[in-house]
Amino acid sequence: MASKTLTTWQKAIKPLLLLSGLGVIALYLFWGNPDANIISQVRIPRLALTMLTGISLAAIGSVYQLMLANPLAEPYILGISSGGAFGSILLGSIGLIMLMPFGGFAGAMLTMLLVWKLAQKKGNFDRSRLILAGVIVGMFFASAISLIMYLNKDDTVMILNILMGNLGRIFTISEWHMFLGLSGICILLLVYLYLQSRALDIMSSGDIYATSVGINIHKLRRNIFVTSSLLLGVVVSYAGIIGFIGLITPHISRMLFPGNQKQTFLISSIGGAFFLTAADFLAKHVAIIELPVGVITAAIGCPFFIWLLLRK
Amino acid sequence: MSLLSKTIILMLALLALSSCQGSRKNDSNRFVVLSPELAELIVALGAEDMIVGVTSECDYPVSLRKLTQVGNFGSVDLEKVVSLNPSIVFASALEQESIALNLKKLGLRVESSYPGSLDDMLSEILRIGSLVSREKEAQALYVSLREDIRLIREQATGKPQPKVYLEIYKDPLMSVADQSFVGELLETAGADNIFNKLERDYSRVKAEDVIFLQPDIMICYSQDSLANIKARKGWQNIPALRNGMVFFEDDIHPDLIQRAGPRSIQGLQKLAEIYDLWRQKR
């Protein structure tokens, strides 16, 4: 296993990355010398949302890329994020702001079911059809969102916020309790995804082989899609659509520390949390005005990704 | 507004109205007005019967609602505007630039206006007055408004200044800068707007800055409820919330301070009343 032959370089970089991640979190919480009330009531909730979002997106990306044997696979490509955003925007635009996470849920689940059905060919699951179906369904929901935005001028800013990603939501105390409850559920879902790592490793050697060692591949795929849709529904309804984390973090993780899915999953999750925290810190402080965090993740993510590709 | 200036405006309006009977047939003065604040101003100048088309946001005075609508603020039916054969189209210089450009391409005369300050507003009244051939009325309105503003400024000087936070949007949080028209109104009436400098007139702000700046008064136009604002994490210690100094659209109508025009004086007076309430409670 490649993971057991870590070079000294890789051994050295691990604690370094961990330390800089913790440094980013410290900066995020204490920058500008805020008082205790602001740290505990504003910054810690925002950090919690940021880390949950980063972990979930990166973890799902790592699972999808392996399961679908497609380096491009991530929640956005599969349309699930747009579906979730549509559900949550729809409820938000009719005034049910408290219920937006459930709209996100419902939207993500519905999209997932639709994409899943479209990806079946004569009763068999077809990987390339899945990506195609995802792109088309995603485009459909994106245009539906544009329509709501056009008809509902009052909500334009709120909708743009969801489309470009925003971690600066203000929680009321009851909303915060609901978020904590949903976070608990998300962590359980993440643990479930983590526990499927070995089965996913085996599945990447081919469906026939996986079936021969006793893995029910249809059931596994279905369970993973349901789990990840639930996770995405929550994340999108709170943080909006944030791209690149789900795509890039698992790739970087595999490039720096090649290994099995268990390791990739863990490193991607932690990396995703740190990466998004750093991006949101920049979004808050790089300009006088707070920038949409999705713009920052794309602006840092792309060049870094290209650099890593060229380095190889 | 003082009784005197009210009477003057009323008399002028009546005078203008009576002198304009029949001008509807006169094709040389046909106005389509796309901006609600300009519509309000043109009516106040006594030129309402020259208006042949408006957008759906032009709702004050209510008589404007009976006129032909050419669309809404952000999306105007160009064909309809052309079919009304206007001599001048009045548009806002904020967020209607592209509509104005298209109308100009169609050969129409477009006059854009968006006063960024009270001084701008006063000079725009004179300019619009001459465009709608109501120079005398405009001059009278100019003088009375300038006097009203001076009085309000005078009454506010020397009094303790509350720190004011005006929330125009909740998700994301947005407020106004000192240099905006609304910011200037907040301060002219005798307060200190908490966001001195933002990179745009109306801009995103951070929740932690609102908490840190400790506003004494909050004016909430973001459709949020008092219970929800009080339940926002970390907001409990803001003086405005502790002391029940949160005001909503019912307390002070947004149009009174967001539209630059004759009603801005009412907005200033309402603000001054709110500030006085705070001073009494101190």
PDB file of C-alpha atoms in Angstrom, chain B residues 25 51 161 164 236:
ATOM      1  CA  LYS B  25     -54.007  67.533 -25.276  1.00  0.00           C
ATOM      2  CA  ILE B  51     -47.563  62.391 -16.974  1.00  0.00           C
ATOM      3  CA  GLN B 161     -26.562  62.253  19.313  1.00  0.00           C
ATOM      4  CA  VAL B 164     -28.240  54.766  14.694  1.00  0.00           C
ATOM      5  CA  GLN B 236     -28.908  40.892  23.254  1.00  0.00           C
TER       6      GLN B 236
END
